[in-house]
mmCIF file of C-alpha atoms and ligand atoms in Angstrom:
data_model
loop_
_atom_site.group_PDB
_atom_site.id
_atom_site.type_symbol
_atom_site.label_atom_id
_atom_site.label_comp_id
_atom_site.label_asym_id
_atom_site.label_seq_id
_atom_site.Cartn_x
_atom_site.Cartn_y
_atom_site.Cartn_z
ATOM 1 C CA MET A 918 6.980 -9.444 -6.748
ATOM 2 C CA THR A 919 9.329 -6.454 -7.051
ATOM 3 C CA ILE A 920 11.820 -4.522 -5.048
ATOM 4 C CA THR A 921 12.091 -0.807 -5.985
ATOM 5 C CA HIS A 922 14.730 1.526 -4.710
ATOM 6 C CA THR A 923 14.181 5.289 -4.532
ATOM 7 C CA TRP A 924 16.668 7.859 -3.771
ATOM 8 C CA PHE A 925 15.404 11.056 -1.992
ATOM 9 C CA GLY A 926 18.882 12.833 -2.156
ATOM 10 C CA HIS A 927 21.736 12.464 0.279
ATOM 11 C CA ALA A 928 21.466 8.926 2.074
ATOM 12 C CA THR A 929 17.627 9.064 2.200
ATOM 13 C CA GLN A 930 16.273 5.993 0.507
ATOM 14 C CA MET A 931 13.206 3.912 0.277
ATOM 15 C CA LEU A 932 13.115 0.224 -0.502
ATOM 16 C CA ASP A 933 9.591 -0.947 -1.480
ATOM 17 C CA VAL A 934 9.544 -4.647 -0.972
ATOM 18 C CA ASN A 935 6.439 -6.019 -2.478
ATOM 19 C CA GLY A 936 4.427 -3.088 -1.075
ATOM 20 C CA THR A 937 6.211 -2.843 2.244
ATOM 21 C CA LYS A 938 7.877 0.458 2.508
ATOM 22 C CA LEU A 939 11.407 0.505 4.233
ATOM 23 C CA LEU A 940 12.496 4.205 4.713
ATOM 24 C CA ILE A 941 16.375 4.367 5.240
ATOM 25 C CA ASP A 942 18.053 7.432 6.956
ATOM 26 C CA PRO A 943 15.023 9.801 6.535
ATOM 27 C CA PHE A 944 16.601 13.317 6.315
ATOM 28 C CA PHE A 945 14.180 15.651 4.670
ATOM 29 C CA SER A 946 14.150 18.781 6.827
ATOM 30 C CA GLY A 947 17.199 20.784 6.022
ATOM 31 C CA ASN A 948 18.280 18.492 3.300
ATOM 32 C CA PRO A 949 18.684 20.687 0.203
ATOM 33 C CA ALA A 950 18.434 17.716 -2.127
ATOM 34 C CA ALA A 951 15.203 16.249 -0.859
ATOM 35 C CA THR A 952 12.376 15.993 -3.310
ATOM 36 C CA THR A 953 9.537 15.296 -0.764
ATOM 37 C CA THR A 954 8.850 16.274 2.831
ATOM 38 C CA ALA A 955 8.824 14.461 6.146
ATOM 39 C CA ASP A 956 5.114 15.082 6.584
ATOM 40 C CA LYS A 957 4.268 13.382 3.337
ATOM 41 C CA VAL A 958 6.553 10.312 3.021
ATOM 42 C CA GLN A 959 5.156 6.950 3.939
ATOM 43 C CA ALA A 960 6.770 4.176 5.918
ATOM 44 C CA ASP A 961 6.100 0.745 7.367
ATOM 45 C CA TYR A 962 9.740 0.426 8.690
ATOM 46 C CA ILE A 963 12.308 3.052 9.268
ATOM 47 C CA LEU A 964 16.030 1.919 9.167
ATOM 48 C CA VAL A 965 18.564 4.209 10.922
ATOM 49 C CA SER A 966 22.106 3.321 10.065
ATOM 50 C CA HIS A 967 23.859 5.532 12.670
ATOM 51 C CA GLY A 968 23.267 8.414 14.933
ATOM 52 C CA HIS A 969 24.386 11.500 12.840
ATOM 53 C CA GLY A 970 21.751 14.118 12.135
ATOM 54 C CA ASP A 971 21.760 13.615 8.373
ATOM 55 C CA HIS A 972 20.537 9.994 9.056
ATOM 56 C CA VAL A 973 18.373 10.278 12.040
ATOM 57 C CA GLY A 974 16.808 13.264 10.495
ATOM 58 C CA ASP A 975 13.112 13.306 10.667
ATOM 59 C CA ALA A 976 12.915 9.762 11.860
ATOM 60 C CA VAL A 977 11.174 10.290 15.253
ATOM 61 C CA ALA A 978 8.486 12.640 13.666
ATOM 62 C CA ILE A 979 7.828 10.081 10.813
ATOM 63 C CA ALA A 980 7.763 7.081 13.141
ATOM 64 C CA LYS A 981 5.140 8.847 15.265
ATOM 65 C CA ARG A 982 2.957 9.981 12.302
ATOM 66 C CA THR A 983 3.126 6.673 10.503
ATOM 67 C CA GLY A 984 3.405 4.160 13.238
ATOM 68 C CA ALA A 985 6.308 2.751 11.402
ATOM 69 C CA THR A 986 8.676 0.415 13.286
ATOM 70 C CA VAL A 987 12.294 1.677 13.632
ATOM 71 C CA ILE A 988 15.076 -0.794 13.139
ATOM 72 C CA ALA A 989 18.673 0.269 14.255
ATOM 73 C CA ASN A 990 21.315 -0.780 16.754
ATOM 74 C CA PHE A 991 20.481 -1.178 20.359
ATOM 75 C CA GLU A 992 21.772 2.145 21.498
ATOM 76 C CA ILE A 993 19.999 4.200 18.829
ATOM 77 C CA ILE A 994 16.680 2.263 19.581
ATOM 78 C CA ASN A 995 17.023 3.190 23.266
ATOM 79 C CA TRP A 996 17.264 6.899 22.160
ATOM 80 C CA PHE A 997 14.131 6.510 20.090
ATOM 81 C CA GLU A 998 12.198 4.919 22.840
ATOM 82 C CA GLY A 999 13.271 7.679 24.999
ATOM 83 C CA LYS A 1000 11.725 10.023 22.477
ATOM 84 C CA GLY A 1001 8.435 8.218 22.656
ATOM 85 C CA VAL A 1002 8.655 6.035 19.532
ATOM 86 C CA ALA A 1003 6.295 3.055 20.314
ATOM 87 C CA LYS A 1004 7.509 0.474 17.718
ATOM 88 C CA ALA A 1005 11.101 -0.308 17.562
ATOM 89 C CA HIS A 1006 13.317 -3.377 16.840
ATOM 90 C CA ALA A 1007 16.907 -3.393 17.953
ATOM 91 C CA GLN A 1008 19.633 -5.379 16.246
ATOM 92 C CA HIS A 1009 23.376 -5.264 16.211
ATOM 93 C CA ILE A 1010 26.196 -5.838 13.930
ATOM 94 C CA GLY A 1011 26.452 -9.247 12.509
ATOM 95 C CA GLY A 1012 22.990 -9.975 13.607
ATOM 96 C CA GLY A 1013 20.153 -10.794 11.259
ATOM 97 C CA TYR A 1014 16.316 -11.119 11.812
ATOM 98 C CA HIS A 1015 13.598 -12.556 9.794
ATOM 99 C CA HIS A 1016 11.266 -9.594 9.625
ATOM 100 C CA PRO A 1017 7.942 -9.929 7.607
ATOM 101 C CA PHE A 1018 9.518 -8.186 4.589
ATOM 102 C CA GLY A 1019 12.768 -10.248 4.571
ATOM 103 C CA TYR A 1020 16.002 -11.080 6.450
ATOM 104 C CA LEU A 1021 17.757 -7.935 7.570
ATOM 105 C CA LYS A 1022 21.400 -7.968 8.981
ATOM 106 C CA LEU A 1023 23.274 -5.228 10.332
ATOM 107 C CA THR A 1024 26.724 -4.999 8.885
ATOM 108 C CA GLN A 1025 29.978 -3.122 9.931
ATOM 109 C CA ALA A 1026 30.674 0.392 8.894
ATOM 110 C CA MET A 1027 33.779 2.590 9.498
ATOM 111 C CA HIS A 1028 32.269 5.822 10.728
ATOM 112 C CA GLY A 1029 30.902 7.596 13.934
ATOM 113 C CA SER A 1030 27.477 7.394 15.510
ATOM 114 C CA ALA A 1031 26.905 10.125 18.051
ATOM 115 C CA LEU A 1032 23.230 11.159 18.205
ATOM 116 C CA PRO A 1033 22.030 14.766 17.526
ATOM 117 C CA ASP A 1034 21.974 15.607 21.209
ATOM 118 C CA GLY A 1035 25.418 14.088 21.961
ATOM 119 C CA SER A 1036 23.862 10.742 23.244
ATOM 120 C CA TYR A 1037 25.922 7.622 22.711
ATOM 121 C CA GLY A 1038 24.764 5.998 19.425
ATOM 122 C CA GLY A 1039 26.754 2.717 19.545
ATOM 123 C CA ASN A 1040 28.588 1.692 16.410
ATOM 124 C CA PRO A 1041 27.588 2.687 12.857
ATOM 125 C CA ALA A 1042 26.120 0.099 10.647
ATOM 126 C CA GLY A 1043 25.188 -0.852 7.134
ATOM 127 C CA PHE A 1044 22.388 -3.103 6.134
ATOM 128 C CA LEU A 1045 22.164 -6.377 4.164
ATOM 129 C CA LEU A 1046 18.667 -7.289 3.096
ATOM 130 C CA THR A 1047 17.658 -10.652 1.661
ATOM 131 C CA ALA A 1048 14.125 -10.376 0.297
ATOM 132 C CA ASP A 1049 12.226 -11.906 -2.402
ATOM 133 C CA GLY A 1050 15.268 -13.921 -3.525
ATOM 134 C CA LYS A 1051 17.343 -10.735 -3.850
ATOM 135 C CA LYS A 1052 20.320 -9.362 -1.819
ATOM 136 C CA ILE A 1053 20.729 -5.780 -1.262
ATOM 137 C CA TYR A 1054 23.682 -4.198 0.533
ATOM 138 C CA LEU A 1055 23.279 -0.581 1.735
ATOM 139 C CA ALA A 1056 26.920 0.461 2.869
ATOM 140 C CA CYS A 1057 25.617 3.573 4.513
ATOM 141 C CA ASP A 1058 28.277 6.035 5.810
ATOM 142 C CA THR A 1059 31.526 4.242 5.821
ATOM 143 C CA GLY A 1060 35.043 4.223 4.670
ATOM 144 C CA LEU A 1061 36.386 1.447 2.503
ATOM 145 C CA PHE A 1062 37.097 -1.804 4.419
ATOM 146 C CA GLY A 1063 38.481 -5.106 3.186
ATOM 147 C CA ASP A 1064 35.724 -7.262 4.608
ATOM 148 C CA MET A 1065 33.533 -5.946 1.908
ATOM 149 C CA ARG A 1066 34.747 -8.886 0.186
ATOM 150 C CA LEU A 1067 32.952 -11.182 2.702
ATOM 151 C CA ILE A 1068 29.774 -9.232 2.058
ATOM 152 C CA GLY A 1069 30.252 -9.639 -1.659
ATOM 153 C CA GLU A 1070 30.512 -13.424 -1.223
ATOM 154 C CA GLU A 1071 26.694 -13.323 -0.397
ATOM 155 C CA GLY A 1072 26.105 -12.655 -4.061
ATOM 156 C CA LEU A 1073 24.812 -9.045 -4.228
ATOM 157 C CA ASP A 1074 22.058 -7.918 -6.706
ATOM 158 C CA LEU A 1075 22.316 -4.399 -5.552
ATOM 159 C CA ALA A 1076 24.863 -2.373 -3.559
ATOM 160 C CA VAL A 1077 24.181 1.228 -2.687
ATOM 161 C CA LEU A 1078 27.511 3.076 -1.847
ATOM 162 C CA PRO A 1079 28.465 6.541 -0.679
ATOM 163 C CA ILE A 1080 30.797 8.333 -3.092
ATOM 164 C CA GLY A 1081 30.899 11.859 -1.649
ATOM 165 C CA ASP A 1082 34.394 11.803 0.019
ATOM 166 C CA ASN A 1083 35.321 13.923 3.035
ATOM 167 C CA TYR A 1084 32.782 12.092 5.444
ATOM 168 C CA THR A 1085 32.618 8.723 3.698
ATOM 169 C CA MET A 1086 34.396 6.850 0.803
ATOM 170 C CA GLY A 1087 35.093 9.038 -2.225
ATOM 171 C CA PRO A 1088 34.994 7.951 -5.922
ATOM 172 C CA ASP A 1089 38.347 6.076 -5.844
ATOM 173 C CA ASP A 1090 37.478 4.059 -2.741
ATOM 174 C CA ALA A 1091 33.905 3.510 -3.870
ATOM 175 C CA LEU A 1092 35.276 2.084 -7.146
ATOM 176 C CA ARG A 1093 37.478 -0.333 -5.058
ATOM 177 C CA ALA A 1094 34.424 -1.358 -3.030
ATOM 178 C CA VAL A 1095 32.614 -2.157 -6.214
ATOM 179 C CA LYS A 1096 35.526 -4.611 -7.038
ATOM 180 C CA LEU A 1097 35.323 -6.154 -3.453
ATOM 181 C CA LEU A 1098 31.490 -6.391 -3.504
ATOM 182 C CA GLN A 1099 30.877 -7.425 -7.095
ATOM 183 C CA PRO A 1100 27.203 -6.432 -7.109
ATOM 184 C CA LYS A 1101 25.108 -6.808 -10.364
ATOM 185 C CA HIS A 1102 23.931 -3.278 -9.891
ATOM 186 C CA VAL A 1103 25.283 -0.360 -8.014
ATOM 187 C CA ILE A 1104 23.722 3.069 -6.993
ATOM 188 C CA PRO A 1105 25.796 5.952 -5.733
ATOM 189 C CA VAL A 1106 24.552 8.072 -2.738
ATOM 190 C CA HIS A 1107 25.734 10.655 -0.143
ATOM 191 C CA TYR A 1108 27.125 13.163 -2.700
ATOM 192 C CA ASP A 1109 26.224 16.611 -4.075
ATOM 193 C CA THR A 1110 24.037 17.473 -0.960
ATOM 194 C CA TRP A 1111 26.470 20.165 -0.196
ATOM 195 C CA GLY A 1112 29.640 21.596 -1.916
ATOM 196 C CA LEU A 1113 31.816 19.760 0.342
ATOM 197 C CA ILE A 1114 30.694 16.230 -0.996
ATOM 198 C CA ALA A 1115 30.085 17.425 -4.683
ATOM 199 C CA GLN A 1116 31.206 14.780 -7.038
ATOM 200 C CA ASP A 1117 31.304 14.213 -10.864
ATOM 201 C CA VAL A 1118 28.954 11.132 -10.577
ATOM 202 C CA GLN A 1119 28.836 10.543 -14.365
ATOM 203 C CA ALA A 1120 32.738 10.250 -14.334
ATOM 204 C CA TRP A 1121 32.537 7.721 -11.503
ATOM 205 C CA ALA A 1122 29.857 5.764 -13.341
ATOM 206 C CA LYS A 1123 32.005 5.561 -16.491
ATOM 207 C CA ARG A 1124 34.919 4.283 -14.417
ATOM 208 C CA VAL A 1125 32.745 1.660 -12.768
ATOM 209 C CA SER A 1126 31.420 0.505 -16.089
ATOM 210 C CA ALA A 1127 34.994 0.426 -17.615
ATOM 211 C CA GLU A 1128 36.642 -1.504 -14.736
ATOM 212 C CA THR A 1129 33.829 -3.745 -13.290
ATOM 213 C CA SER A 1130 30.906 -5.781 -14.615
ATOM 214 C CA ALA A 1131 28.436 -3.839 -12.386
ATOM 215 C CA GLN A 1132 25.738 -1.770 -13.922
ATOM 216 C CA VAL A 1133 25.681 1.687 -12.485
ATOM 217 C CA HIS A 1134 22.296 3.560 -12.015
ATOM 218 C CA VAL A 1135 22.681 7.226 -11.427
ATOM 219 C CA SER A 1136 19.410 8.620 -10.039
ATOM 220 C CA LYS A 1137 18.314 12.103 -9.736
ATOM 221 C CA PRO A 1138 16.672 12.670 -6.146
ATOM 222 C CA GLY A 1139 13.112 11.368 -6.286
ATOM 223 C CA GLN A 1140 13.955 8.639 -9.093
ATOM 224 C CA SER A 1141 13.429 5.044 -8.644
ATOM 225 C CA PHE A 1142 15.067 1.842 -9.841
ATOM 226 C CA THR A 1143 13.361 -1.447 -9.853
ATOM 227 C CA LEU A 1144 15.331 -4.682 -9.427
HETATM 228 NI NI1 LIG B 2156 27.415 10.053 9.283
HETATM 229 MN MN1 LIG B 2157 26.223 11.159 6.589
#
């Protein structure tokens, strides 16, 4: 029984929960950091945190090809159903559901959520997954918010945080987020995709190691970390 996290560059991630593949914010086409392509990746579920193009990405095509169930907020799910995606599960912020792979709750995120065609995408979300006795928090695109402390009270094994700045938390606020969340392990994402969000990830990792008890795992796109 294992949970493996794979980062595909930007915010595109896979959580393999005992063989069930949860693909998160699948942005492959046009993502200069991607190490695989939308026509090759496998998925049983596709989690979409918010409506922006670098997160919805290839989700419609992958859902249609794989038959994966899309999980997102109600407004984004309406949009996917309008695009002919057959299997979808709408939730909303604060709400959790016992899926076959585990209990998944949508959490608040401080960001936008307009869909690529301008459709209303509701409010952006993060994800809190309880599976196999482990708790994993994907902050997704967000600024720092004080209620990360409440999420930390859950007792996190892993937190995945954006550090790229400009569109999301930068390194300073992501370090403060680690202090609020107090995860055992932390993985940085949403940086170095483009020059605008280039960061010195090793410098950030050193600061996290010096100032918190979290273990930082800096992956190269395509690399995995097993909890
Ligand atoms: Ni975004
Ligand atoms: Mn983004």
